[in-house]
Amino acid sequence: MTRTLPSWSDGPTRDAIIAFAASVSSGPDAVPEAERVAVFDNDGTLWTEKPMPTQLHFIVQQWKAAVDADPSLADRQPYRAAATGDLAWLGGAIDKHYAGDDSDLHAMVGAILASTAGESVDDYEAQVAMFYRDAQHLTLHRPYRFAIYQPMIELLRFLESHGFTCYIVSGGDRDFMRPMTVEYYGIPPERVVGSAVGLTYDDDARAVRYGSTFDFMDDGPEKPIRIWSRIGRRPLLAAGNSNGDVPMLRYVQGHPRSLSLLIHHDDDGGRGDAPYDKGAEQALAAASDHGFTVVSVKRDWSTVFPEA
Amino acid sequence: MTRTLPSWSDGPTRDAIIAFAASVSSGPDAVPEAERVAVFDNDGTLWTEKPMPTQLHFIVQQWKAAVDADPSLADRQPYRAAATGDLAWLGGAIDKHYAGDDSDLHAMVGAILASTAGESVDDYEAQVAMFYRDAQHLTLHRPYRFAIYQPMIELLRFLESHGFTCYIVSGGDRDFMRPMTVEYYGIPPERVVGSAVGLTYDDDARAVRYGSTFDFMDDGPEKPIRIWSRIGRRPLLAAGNSNGDVPMLRYVQGHPRSLSLLIHHDDDGGRGDAPYDKGAEQALAAASDHGFTVVSVKRDWSTVFPEA
């Protein structure tokens, strides 16, 4: 018989998860099955977000291709950084965002919107699916399919076996995740919640197309809002890893039976996922204030990635 | 053995539905089960929208209570109409909307927003649930629970028995529908798509609250947009009854295997649902242009409402 949650090390974290699932799914105090909802952040929670979020890898490829088609684009950012492989500029934009300065991020968002404006959601889906088929993770040198966190996949299946319905609630672009979530995570597109570009409907082509404006960024306080909009229930369990997940981790605590998991990337690097706290400082502080269960990658996960 | 779709009369419409469900769910050309999605309008499709949409009944009660609390509100519309029972003014606002003049509707939307601004989604849910518990349909004189269309409930179950997942995609307020959709239709809150008021997140109370602005009206070209946003797939089957359903009925026709059903309220009134074409003129014209299957209430439904 396979051990429950085989990639989780023995210890209080694994014990807490197993006890929680048992308590809400059995006995006279069981939560009705329809109400057993769990929500998971994606980048840094279900798969690695280092050395850069997968979506940034994809977008840099798109911008590079745009410069190939129109070399004058290289005069400005973020196209120049993409064309010259200046990952420092791109990483700096993200760092500046965490520090409260969104100027470079705005330039990136503008270029992201330009890359899909007018495109149908079906064409984008095909393009993203091709990326996932061909792309290799930049430091693990394997398909992104194998850059997912094996313990979290086991947790998804474990919760499902206790009657839970699991959703992804990520700051990443909803439609960039959907083409891989069934195969990688076993989560269908209708259970993927993420950031969104405004859409238009083209009646002649019977096509839904991306517009030229951003609709919302599914991060921070927007996460509980999107959970209500999409699901219409308060989940029992949330898992995240960064500051933007704190409101969601707090929101589930409004349920009388809840578990909030904060993945802490304290791994020593030996498994290919560098240790980092950047972007998680407030979340780690909130964990002790509010009783989140901290999942230590180093201590609680015996295996991090699936075998390629 | 119970006859399939028992409240549907023998004839080409019932035959077409049964043949469609069989063809997409069996044999070598079956559509994969995960892709079998069906979308249903609500008002006039799953339940009666006459003499006024249920939501209007609820809102008029709210406005009346607001005038009781603050009589000065009766100086202006729509509060005056609500306080004096002036259904003609309210109906006129809807008629003017169909005629392209939204001035009175804007006054109504403003009053709708005012009625929930700052309220938590949980409190509103409880309030709406109480309305459904107590309210009687205005002309059928029975709970709204029994003002639903029995043939359509049978269609939902019939499609589910063929592997379909059914969603509601309505111009009505999403959160006004959710408290009744499980009990009335067997559709859980996460499969209810509708119009939405903008939300805010109150971190201290861990509560999602209604804001003071409208987010979007889920009608016309917005319906395919919301279908993609929420479901991430193109449905195979859509059912609607009015002009605002045409884009959704057309959208599903972009799928190689599709069925678009347009409910035509040509009933003679003997069953308590007055015949009407108002608000469906373009839809009826589009039906013949685009090959929608018209469901005649008079000819295709042997029973309209469930027994109270």
Coordinates of C-alpha atoms in Angstrom, one line a residue:
Chain A
M1 CA 0.0 0.0 0.0
T2 CA 1.3 3.4 -0.9
R3 CA 2.0 5.8 2.0
T4 CA -0.4 8.8 2.2
L5 CA 1.3 11.9 0.8
P6 CA 4.4 10.0 -0.1
S7 CA 6.6 13.0 -0.9
W8 CA 5.8 14.7 2.4
S9 CA 8.2 14.0 5.3
D10 CA 6.9 12.7 8.6
G11 CA 6.2 15.6 11.0
P12 CA 3.7 18.0 12.3
T13 CA 2.9 19.6 8.9
R14 CA 1.9 16.4 7.3
D15 CA 0.1 15.3 10.4
A16 CA -1.9 18.6 10.5
I17 CA -3.0 18.2 6.8
I18 CA -4.1 14.6 7.3
A19 CA -5.9 15.4 10.5
F20 CA -7.7 18.3 8.9
A21 CA -8.9 16.3 5.9
A22 CA -10.1 13.6 8.2
S23 CA -12.0 16.0 10.5
V24 CA -13.9 17.9 7.8
S25 CA -14.8 14.8 5.8
S26 CA -16.0 12.3 8.4
G27 CA -18.1 12.0 11.5
P28 CA -21.1 14.0 12.6
D29 CA -19.3 17.3 12.2
A30 CA -18.3 16.7 8.6
V31 CA -18.5 19.7 6.3
P32 CA -21.0 18.9 3.5
E33 CA -19.1 17.6 0.5
A34 CA -20.3 20.4 -1.9
E35 CA -18.8 23.0 0.5
R36 CA -15.3 21.4 0.6
V37 CA -13.5 23.8 -1.6
A38 CA -9.7 24.3 -1.6
V39 CA -7.8 27.1 -3.4
F40 CA -4.2 27.1 -4.5
D41 CA -1.9 29.8 -5.7
N42 CA 0.2 28.7 -8.7
D43 CA 3.6 30.3 -9.1
G44 CA 5.8 29.2 -6.2
T45 CA 2.9 27.1 -4.8
L46 CA 2.1 24.4 -7.4
W47 CA 5.3 24.9 -9.5
T48 CA 8.6 26.7 -9.3
E49 CA 8.6 30.4 -10.0
K50 CA 12.4 30.6 -10.2
P51 CA 14.5 31.8 -11.9
M52 CA 11.5 33.6 -13.3
P53 CA 7.8 32.9 -13.6
T54 CA 7.1 30.7 -16.6
Q55 CA 4.8 33.3 -18.1
L56 CA 7.7 35.7 -18.2
H57 CA 9.7 33.1 -20.1
F58 CA 6.9 32.8 -22.7
I59 CA 6.4 36.6 -23.0
V60 CA 10.1 37.2 -23.5
Q61 CA 10.0 34.8 -26.4
Q62 CA 7.0 36.7 -27.8
W63 CA 8.7 40.1 -27.5
K64 CA 11.9 38.7 -29.1
A65 CA 9.8 37.5 -32.0
A66 CA 8.1 40.9 -32.2
V67 CA 11.6 42.6 -32.4
D68 CA 12.6 40.1 -35.2
A69 CA 9.5 41.2 -37.1
D70 CA 9.9 44.9 -36.3
P71 CA 13.5 45.8 -35.3
S72 CA 12.5 49.4 -34.3
L73 CA 10.8 47.9 -31.3
A74 CA 14.3 47.3 -29.8
D75 CA 14.6 51.0 -29.1
R76 CA 12.4 50.7 -26.0
Q77 CA 11.7 48.5 -23.0
P78 CA 10.8 45.8 -22.4
Y79 CA 11.5 44.8 -26.0
R80 CA 15.2 45.7 -25.8
A81 CA 15.7 43.6 -22.7
A82 CA 13.9 40.6 -24.4
A83 CA 16.0 41.0 -27.6
T84 CA 19.3 41.3 -25.8
G85 CA 18.5 38.7 -23.1
D86 CA 18.8 41.3 -20.4
L87 CA 17.2 39.2 -17.7
A88 CA 18.5 41.7 -15.0
W89 CA 16.2 44.4 -16.4
L90 CA 13.2 42.1 -16.4
G91 CA 14.0 40.8 -12.9
G92 CA 14.5 44.4 -11.8
A93 CA 11.0 45.3 -12.9
I94 CA 9.6 42.5 -10.7
D95 CA 11.8 43.6 -7.7
K96 CA 10.6 47.2 -8.2
H97 CA 7.0 46.0 -8.1
Y98 CA 7.6 44.3 -4.8
A99 CA 9.2 47.5 -3.6
G100 CA 6.1 49.5 -4.6
D101 CA 7.4 51.0 -7.9
D102 CA 5.3 49.7 -10.8
S103 CA 6.8 51.9 -13.6
D104 CA 8.8 49.2 -15.4
L105 CA 6.0 46.7 -14.7
H106 CA 3.6 49.1 -16.5
A107 CA 5.8 49.1 -19.6
M108 CA 5.7 45.3 -19.4
V109 CA 2.0 45.1 -19.0
G110 CA 1.6 47.4 -22.0
A111 CA 3.7 45.1 -24.1
I112 CA 1.8 42.1 -22.8
L113 CA -1.5 43.6 -23.9
A114 CA 0.0 44.6 -27.3
S115 CA 1.1 41.0 -27.8
T116 CA -2.5 39.6 -27.7
A117 CA -4.8 42.6 -28.6
G118 CA -7.3 41.4 -31.2
E119 CA -6.2 37.8 -30.9
S120 CA -8.9 35.1 -30.4
V121 CA -8.8 33.1 -27.1
D122 CA -8.6 30.0 -29.2
D123 CA -5.5 31.1 -31.2
Y124 CA -3.8 32.1 -28.0
E125 CA -4.6 28.8 -26.4
A126 CA -3.0 27.0 -29.3
Q127 CA 0.1 29.2 -29.1
V128 CA 0.5 28.7 -25.4
A129 CA 0.0 24.9 -25.8
M130 CA 2.9 24.9 -28.3
F131 CA 5.1 26.8 -25.8
Y132 CA 4.4 24.1 -23.1
R133 CA 5.2 21.4 -25.6
D134 CA 8.6 22.8 -26.6
A135 CA 9.9 25.0 -23.8
Q136 CA 12.5 23.8 -21.3
H137 CA 12.8 25.2 -17.8
L138 CA 15.7 27.6 -17.7
T139 CA 17.7 26.1 -14.9
L140 CA 16.2 22.6 -14.4
H141 CA 16.7 22.0 -18.2
R142 CA 13.5 19.9 -18.5
P143 CA 10.0 20.6 -19.7
Y144 CA 7.8 22.7 -17.4
R145 CA 5.7 19.6 -16.9
F146 CA 8.5 18.4 -14.6
A147 CA 9.0 21.8 -12.8
I148 CA 5.8 21.3 -10.7
Y149 CA 5.9 20.5 -7.0
Q150 CA 5.2 16.8 -6.6
P151 CA 4.1 17.1 -2.9
M152 CA 1.4 19.6 -3.9
I153 CA 0.1 17.4 -6.7
E154 CA -0.2 14.7 -4.1
L155 CA -2.0 17.1 -1.8
L156 CA -4.5 18.0 -4.6
R157 CA -5.3 14.3 -5.1
F158 CA -5.4 13.6 -1.4
L159 CA -7.9 16.4 -0.8
E160 CA -10.0 15.2 -3.8
S161 CA -10.1 11.7 -2.2
H162 CA -11.7 13.5 0.8
G163 CA -14.4 15.1 -1.3
F164 CA -12.7 18.4 -1.9
T165 CA -13.0 20.4 -5.2
C166 CA -9.7 22.2 -5.9
Y167 CA -9.3 25.5 -7.7
I168 CA -6.2 27.5 -8.8
V169 CA -6.4 31.1 -7.8
S170 CA -3.3 32.8 -9.1
G171 CA -1.9 36.2 -10.0
G172 CA -0.8 34.7 -13.3
D173 CA -2.8 35.1 -16.5
R174 CA -5.8 32.8 -16.4
D175 CA -5.5 31.8 -20.0
F176 CA -1.8 31.2 -19.8
M177 CA -2.4 28.5 -17.2
R178 CA -5.5 26.8 -18.7
P179 CA -3.7 25.0 -21.5
M180 CA -1.6 23.1 -19.0
T181 CA -3.6 22.7 -15.8
V182 CA -5.5 19.5 -16.8
E183 CA -2.3 17.6 -17.7
Y184 CA 0.0 19.0 -15.0
Y185 CA -2.4 19.3 -12.1
G186 CA -5.6 17.5 -13.0
I187 CA -7.5 20.8 -12.7
P188 CA -9.9 21.7 -15.6
P189 CA -10.1 25.2 -17.1
E190 CA -13.3 26.1 -15.4
R191 CA -11.5 25.8 -12.0
V192 CA -8.6 28.1 -13.0
V193 CA -9.0 31.6 -11.6
G194 CA -6.3 34.2 -12.6
S195 CA -5.6 37.6 -13.9
A196 CA -7.4 38.7 -17.0
V197 CA -7.2 40.9 -20.0
G198 CA -10.5 42.5 -21.0
L199 CA -12.3 40.6 -23.7
T200 CA -14.5 41.5 -26.7
Y201 CA -16.9 39.4 -28.7
D202 CA -16.6 39.3 -32.4
D203 CA -20.0 38.2 -33.6
D204 CA -19.1 37.6 -37.3
A205 CA -16.3 35.2 -36.4
R206 CA -18.2 33.9 -33.3
A207 CA -14.9 34.5 -31.5
V208 CA -14.0 35.8 -28.1
R209 CA -10.9 38.1 -28.5
Y210 CA -8.5 39.9 -26.2
G211 CA -9.0 43.7 -26.0
S212 CA -6.3 46.2 -25.3
T213 CA -6.9 46.9 -21.6
F214 CA -6.2 44.9 -18.5
D215 CA -9.3 43.7 -16.6
F216 CA -7.9 42.9 -13.2
M217 CA -4.8 41.5 -11.5
D218 CA -5.8 38.5 -9.4
D219 CA -3.5 39.2 -6.5
G220 CA -3.8 40.4 -2.8
P221 CA -7.3 41.5 -1.9
E222 CA -8.5 40.7 -5.4
K223 CA -8.1 37.0 -4.7
P224 CA -11.0 36.7 -2.2
I225 CA -13.1 38.8 -4.6
R226 CA -12.4 36.5 -7.5
I227 CA -13.0 33.4 -5.3
W228 CA -16.5 34.7 -4.5
S229 CA -17.2 35.7 -8.1
R230 CA -16.2 32.4 -9.5
I231 CA -17.0 29.9 -6.8
G232 CA -19.6 31.6 -4.6
R233 CA -18.4 29.9 -1.5
R234 CA -15.8 30.5 1.2
P235 CA -13.1 27.8 0.8
L236 CA -11.9 25.7 3.8
L237 CA -8.3 25.5 2.7
A238 CA -6.0 27.9 0.9
A239 CA -2.3 27.4 0.0
G240 CA 0.0 30.2 -1.1
N241 CA 3.6 31.3 -0.8
S242 CA 3.8 35.0 -1.1
N243 CA 2.6 38.4 0.2
G244 CA -0.2 38.5 -2.4
D245 CA -1.7 35.3 -1.0
V246 CA -2.2 36.7 2.5
P247 CA -5.8 38.0 2.0
M248 CA -6.8 34.6 0.5
L249 CA -5.1 32.8 3.4
R250 CA -7.0 35.1 5.9
Y251 CA -10.3 34.8 4.0
V252 CA -10.6 31.1 4.4
Q253 CA -10.0 31.6 8.2
G254 CA -13.5 33.2 8.2
H255 CA -14.8 29.6 7.8
P256 CA -15.2 27.8 11.1
R257 CA -13.1 24.9 9.8
S258 CA -10.1 26.0 7.9
L259 CA -6.5 25.4 7.1
S260 CA -4.1 28.0 5.6
L261 CA -0.9 26.7 4.2
L262 CA 2.1 28.9 3.5
I263 CA 4.8 27.3 1.5
H264 CA 8.2 28.6 2.7
H265 CA 11.0 28.2 0.2
D266 CA 13.7 27.5 2.7
D267 CA 15.2 24.7 0.6
D268 CA 19.0 24.7 0.6
G269 CA 19.1 24.5 -3.2
G270 CA 20.2 20.9 -3.4
R271 CA 17.0 20.1 -5.2
G272 CA 17.2 22.8 -7.8
D273 CA 14.8 25.3 -6.2
A274 CA 16.8 28.1 -4.6
P275 CA 15.9 29.3 -1.1
Y276 CA 14.2 32.7 -1.1
D277 CA 12.0 34.9 1.1
K278 CA 11.7 37.8 -1.3
G279 CA 8.1 38.6 -1.9
A280 CA 7.1 36.5 1.1
E281 CA 8.2 38.8 4.0
Q282 CA 4.7 39.9 5.0
A283 CA 3.3 36.5 4.5
L284 CA 5.9 34.9 6.8
A285 CA 5.1 37.6 9.4
A286 CA 1.4 37.1 9.0
A287 CA 1.8 33.3 9.4
S288 CA 2.7 33.7 13.0
D289 CA 0.2 36.4 13.7
H290 CA -2.7 34.5 12.2
G291 CA -1.8 30.8 12.6
F292 CA -1.0 29.8 9.1
T293 CA 0.6 26.4 8.8
V294 CA 4.1 27.0 7.4
V295 CA 5.2 24.3 5.0
S296 CA 9.0 24.1 5.0
V297 CA 10.3 22.9 1.7
K298 CA 13.4 21.8 3.4
R299 CA 11.8 20.0 6.3
D300 CA 8.4 18.9 5.0
W301 CA 9.1 17.8 1.5
S302 CA 11.2 14.7 0.9
T303 CA 10.8 15.1 -2.9
V304 CA 10.3 18.4 -4.6
F305 CA 9.9 17.7 -8.4
P306 CA 8.5 14.6 -10.1
E307 CA 11.0 12.4 -12.0
A308 CA 11.5 13.7 -15.5
Chain B
M1 CA -40.2 3.0 -17.2
T2 CA -40.5 6.7 -17.2
R3 CA -40.7 8.3 -20.7
T4 CA -37.6 10.4 -21.6
L5 CA -38.3 14.1 -21.2
P6 CA -41.8 13.4 -19.9
S7 CA -43.1 17.0 -20.1
W8 CA -42.1 17.4 -23.7
S9 CA -44.6 16.6 -26.4
D10 CA -43.8 14.1 -29.1
G11 CA -42.5 15.9 -32.2
P12 CA -39.5 17.2 -34.1
T13 CA -38.1 19.4 -31.2
R14 CA -38.0 16.6 -28.7
D15 CA -36.6 14.2 -31.3
A16 CA -33.9 16.7 -32.2
I17 CA -32.8 17.1 -28.5
I18 CA -32.7 13.3 -28.0
A19 CA -30.8 12.7 -31.2
F20 CA -28.3 15.5 -30.4
A21 CA -27.6 14.2 -26.9
A22 CA -27.1 10.6 -28.3
S23 CA -24.8 11.7 -31.1
V24 CA -22.4 13.7 -29.0
S25 CA -22.2 11.2 -26.2
S26 CA -21.8 7.8 -27.9
G27 CA -20.0 6.1 -30.7
P28 CA -16.6 6.9 -32.3
D29 CA -17.5 10.6 -32.9
A30 CA -18.5 11.3 -29.3
V31 CA -17.4 14.6 -27.8
P32 CA -15.1 14.0 -24.8
E33 CA -17.2 14.2 -21.7
A34 CA -15.2 17.1 -20.2
E35 CA -16.1 19.2 -23.2
R36 CA -19.8 18.6 -23.0
V37 CA -20.9 21.9 -21.6
A38 CA -24.4 23.4 -21.9
V39 CA -25.4 26.9 -21.0
F40 CA -28.9 28.2 -20.0
D41 CA -30.3 31.6 -19.7
N42 CA -32.5 32.0 -16.6
D43 CA -35.4 34.5 -16.9
G44 CA -37.9 33.2 -19.5
T45 CA -35.8 30.1 -20.1
L46 CA -35.6 28.2 -16.8
W47 CA -38.4 30.0 -15.1
T48 CA -41.1 32.5 -15.9
E49 CA -40.2 36.2 -16.2
K50 CA -43.8 37.3 -16.3
P51 CA -45.4 39.5 -15.0
M52 CA -42.0 40.8 -14.0
P53 CA -38.6 39.2 -13.5
T54 CA -38.4 37.8 -9.9
Q55 CA -35.5 40.0 -9.1
L56 CA -37.6 43.1 -9.8
H57 CA -40.2 41.7 -7.3
F58 CA -37.4 41.4 -4.7
I59 CA -36.0 44.8 -5.4
V60 CA -39.4 46.5 -5.3
Q61 CA -39.8 45.1 -1.8
Q62 CA -36.3 46.4 -0.8
W63 CA -37.2 49.9 -2.1
K64 CA -40.5 49.9 -0.3
A65 CA -38.7 49.0 2.9
A66 CA -36.2 51.8 2.2
V67 CA -39.1 54.3 1.8
D68 CA -40.6 53.1 5.1
A69 CA -37.3 53.8 6.7
D70 CA -36.7 57.2 5.0
P71 CA -40.0 58.7 3.6
S72 CA -38.1 61.4 1.7
L73 CA -37.0 58.8 -0.8
A74 CA -40.6 58.7 -2.1
D75 CA -39.9 62.0 -3.9
R76 CA -38.0 60.3 -6.6
Q77 CA -38.0 57.2 -8.8
P78 CA -37.8 54.3 -8.7
Y79 CA -38.7 54.6 -4.9
R80 CA -42.0 56.3 -5.6
A81 CA -43.1 53.6 -8.0
A82 CA -42.1 50.9 -5.5
A83 CA -43.9 52.7 -2.6
T84 CA -47.1 53.3 -4.5
G85 CA -47.1 50.0 -6.3
D86 CA -46.8 51.7 -9.7
L87 CA -45.9 48.6 -11.7
A88 CA -46.6 50.5 -14.9
W89 CA -43.6 52.8 -14.3
L90 CA -41.4 49.8 -13.6
G91 CA -42.6 47.9 -16.6
G92 CA -42.2 51.1 -18.7
A93 CA -38.5 51.3 -17.7
I94 CA -37.9 47.8 -19.0
D95 CA -39.9 48.5 -22.2
K96 CA -37.8 51.7 -22.7
H97 CA -34.7 49.6 -22.3
Y98 CA -35.8 47.3 -25.1
A99 CA -36.5 50.4 -27.2
G100 CA -33.0 51.6 -26.6
D101 CA -33.7 54.3 -23.9
D102 CA -32.0 53.4 -20.7
S103 CA -32.8 56.6 -18.7
D104 CA -35.3 55.0 -16.3
L105 CA -33.2 51.8 -16.1
H106 CA -30.2 53.9 -15.0
A107 CA -32.3 55.3 -12.1
M108 CA -33.2 51.7 -11.2
V109 CA -29.6 50.5 -11.4
G110 CA -28.5 53.4 -9.2
A111 CA -31.1 52.4 -6.6
I112 CA -30.2 48.7 -6.9
L113 CA -26.5 49.6 -6.2
A114 CA -27.5 51.8 -3.3
S115 CA -29.5 48.9 -1.8
T116 CA -26.4 46.6 -1.4
A117 CA -23.4 49.1 -1.2
G118 CA -21.2 48.0 1.7
E119 CA -23.2 44.8 2.4
S120 CA -21.3 41.6 2.7
V121 CA -22.1 38.9 0.1
D122 CA -23.0 36.6 3.0
D123 CA -25.6 38.9 4.4
Y124 CA -27.1 39.5 1.0
E125 CA -27.2 35.7 0.5
A126 CA -29.2 35.3 3.7
Q127 CA -31.6 38.1 2.8
V128 CA -32.2 36.6 -0.7
A129 CA -32.7 33.2 0.8
M130 CA -35.4 34.6 3.1
F131 CA -37.1 36.2 0.1
Y132 CA -37.3 32.9 -1.7
R133 CA -38.6 31.2 1.4
D134 CA -41.5 33.6 1.8
A135 CA -42.4 35.2 -1.6
Q136 CA -45.3 34.2 -3.7
H137 CA -45.3 34.5 -7.5
L138 CA -47.5 37.5 -8.3
T139 CA -49.9 35.9 -10.7
L140 CA -49.4 32.1 -10.1
H141 CA -49.8 32.7 -6.3
R142 CA -47.4 30.0 -5.4
P143 CA -43.7 30.0 -4.3
Y144 CA -41.2 30.8 -7.0
R145 CA -40.0 27.3 -6.5
F146 CA -43.0 26.2 -8.5
A147 CA -42.7 29.0 -11.2
I148 CA -39.9 27.1 -12.9
Y149 CA -40.3 25.4 -16.2
Q150 CA -40.6 21.7 -15.6
P151 CA -39.6 20.7 -19.2
M152 CA -36.3 22.6 -18.8
I153 CA -35.5 20.9 -15.4
E154 CA -36.0 17.6 -17.2
L155 CA -33.7 18.8 -20.0
L156 CA -30.9 19.7 -17.4
R157 CA -31.1 16.2 -15.9
F158 CA -31.3 14.5 -19.3
L159 CA -28.2 16.3 -20.5
E160 CA -26.4 15.5 -17.3
S161 CA -27.3 11.8 -17.8
H162 CA -25.4 12.2 -21.1
G163 CA -22.3 13.5 -19.5
F164 CA -23.0 17.2 -19.8
T165 CA -22.1 19.9 -17.3
C166 CA -24.8 22.6 -17.2
Y167 CA -24.3 26.3 -16.4
I168 CA -26.7 29.2 -16.0
V169 CA -25.6 32.2 -18.0
S170 CA -28.1 35.0 -17.2
G171 CA -28.5 38.7 -17.4
G172 CA -29.9 38.5 -13.9
D173 CA -27.7 39.3 -10.9
R174 CA -25.4 36.3 -10.2
D175 CA -25.8 36.5 -6.4
F176 CA -29.6 36.8 -6.6
M177 CA -29.7 33.5 -8.4
R178 CA -27.2 31.5 -6.4
P179 CA -29.3 31.1 -3.2
M180 CA -31.9 29.1 -5.2
T181 CA -30.2 27.4 -8.0
V182 CA -29.2 24.2 -6.2
E183 CA -32.7 23.6 -4.8
Y184 CA -34.7 24.8 -7.9
Y185 CA -32.4 23.6 -10.7
G186 CA -29.7 21.3 -9.2
I187 CA -27.0 23.8 -10.4
P188 CA -24.4 24.8 -7.8
P189 CA -23.2 28.4 -7.2
E190 CA -19.9 27.9 -9.0
R191 CA -21.9 27.2 -12.2
V192 CA -24.0 30.3 -12.0
V193 CA -22.9 33.1 -14.3
G194 CA -24.7 36.4 -14.2
S195 CA -24.5 40.2 -14.0
A196 CA -22.3 41.5 -11.2
V197 CA -21.8 44.4 -8.9
G198 CA -18.2 45.4 -8.3
L199 CA -16.8 43.8 -5.1
T200 CA -14.4 45.0 -2.4
Y201 CA -12.5 43.0 0.2
D202 CA -12.7 44.0 3.8
D203 CA -9.6 42.4 5.4
D204 CA -10.6 43.2 9.0
A205 CA -13.9 41.4 8.7
R206 CA -12.6 38.9 6.2
A207 CA -15.7 39.7 4.2
V208 CA -16.3 40.3 0.5
R209 CA -18.6 43.3 0.1
Y210 CA -20.6 44.9 -2.6
G211 CA -19.2 48.2 -3.9
S212 CA -21.1 51.1 -5.4
T213 CA -20.5 50.5 -9.0
F214 CA -21.8 48.0 -11.5
D215 CA -19.2 45.6 -12.9
F216 CA -20.9 44.2 -16.0
M217 CA -24.3 43.3 -17.4
D218 CA -24.2 39.7 -18.6
D219 CA -26.3 40.1 -21.6
G220 CA -25.9 40.1 -25.4
P221 CA -22.2 40.0 -26.5
E222 CA -21.2 39.9 -22.8
K223 CA -22.5 36.4 -22.5
P224 CA -19.9 34.7 -24.7
I225 CA -17.3 36.7 -22.9
R226 CA -18.4 35.6 -19.5
I227 CA -18.7 32.0 -20.7
W228 CA -15.1 32.0 -21.7
S229 CA -14.0 33.8 -18.5
R230 CA -15.7 31.4 -16.3
I231 CA -15.7 28.1 -18.2
G232 CA -12.8 28.4 -20.6
R233 CA -14.5 26.2 -23.2
R234 CA -17.0 26.8 -26.0
P235 CA -20.3 25.0 -25.1
L236 CA -22.1 22.6 -27.4
L237 CA -25.6 23.6 -26.4
A238 CA -27.2 26.9 -25.5
A239 CA -30.8 27.7 -24.5
G240 CA -32.3 31.2 -24.3
N241 CA -35.5 33.1 -25.1
S242 CA -34.7 36.7 -25.9
N243 CA -32.7 39.1 -28.0
G244 CA -29.9 39.2 -25.4
D245 CA -29.3 35.5 -25.9
V246 CA -28.6 35.7 -29.6
P247 CA -24.8 36.1 -29.3
M248 CA -24.6 33.1 -26.9
L249 CA -26.8 31.0 -29.2
R250 CA -24.5 31.9 -32.1
Y251 CA -21.3 31.4 -30.1
V252 CA -22.0 27.7 -29.5
Q253 CA -22.6 27.3 -33.3
G254 CA -18.8 27.9 -33.6
H255 CA -18.5 24.3 -32.2
P256 CA -18.7 21.6 -34.9
R257 CA -21.4 19.8 -32.9
S258 CA -24.0 22.2 -31.5
L259 CA -27.6 22.8 -30.7
S260 CA -29.1 26.2 -30.1
L261 CA -32.5 26.2 -28.5
L262 CA -34.8 29.3 -28.5
I263 CA -37.8 29.1 -26.2
H264 CA -40.7 30.8 -27.9
H265 CA -43.4 31.9 -25.5
D266 CA -46.4 31.3 -27.8
D267 CA -48.4 29.6 -25.1
D268 CA -52.1 30.6 -25.2
G269 CA -52.1 31.6 -21.5
G270 CA -54.1 28.6 -20.4
R271 CA -51.2 27.4 -18.3
G272 CA -50.5 30.7 -16.6
D273 CA -47.6 32.0 -18.7
A274 CA -48.9 34.7 -21.1
P275 CA -47.8 34.5 -24.7
Y276 CA -45.3 37.2 -25.6
D277 CA -42.7 38.0 -28.3
K278 CA -41.6 41.3 -26.8
G279 CA -37.8 41.3 -26.3
A280 CA -37.5 38.3 -28.6
E281 CA -38.1 39.9 -32.0
Q282 CA -34.5 39.7 -33.1
A283 CA -34.0 36.3 -31.6
L284 CA -37.0 34.9 -33.5
A285 CA -35.6 36.4 -36.7
A286 CA -32.1 35.1 -36.0
A287 CA -33.6 31.6 -35.4
S288 CA -34.5 31.2 -39.0
D289 CA -31.4 32.9 -40.3
H290 CA -29.1 30.8 -38.2
G291 CA -30.9 27.5 -37.7
F292 CA -31.8 27.8 -34.0
T293 CA -34.2 25.1 -32.9
V294 CA -37.3 26.9 -31.8
V295 CA -39.0 25.4 -28.8
S296 CA -42.7 26.2 -28.9
V297 CA -44.2 26.4 -25.4
K298 CA -47.6 25.6 -26.9
R299 CA -46.6 22.8 -29.1
D300 CA -43.5 21.2 -27.4
W301 CA -44.3 21.4 -23.7
S302 CA -47.2 19.3 -22.4
T303 CA -46.6 20.5 -18.8
V304 CA -45.1 24.0 -18.1
F305 CA -44.8 24.2 -14.3
P306 CA -44.2 21.5 -11.7
E307 CA -47.1 20.6 -9.4
A308 CA -47.1 22.9 -6.4

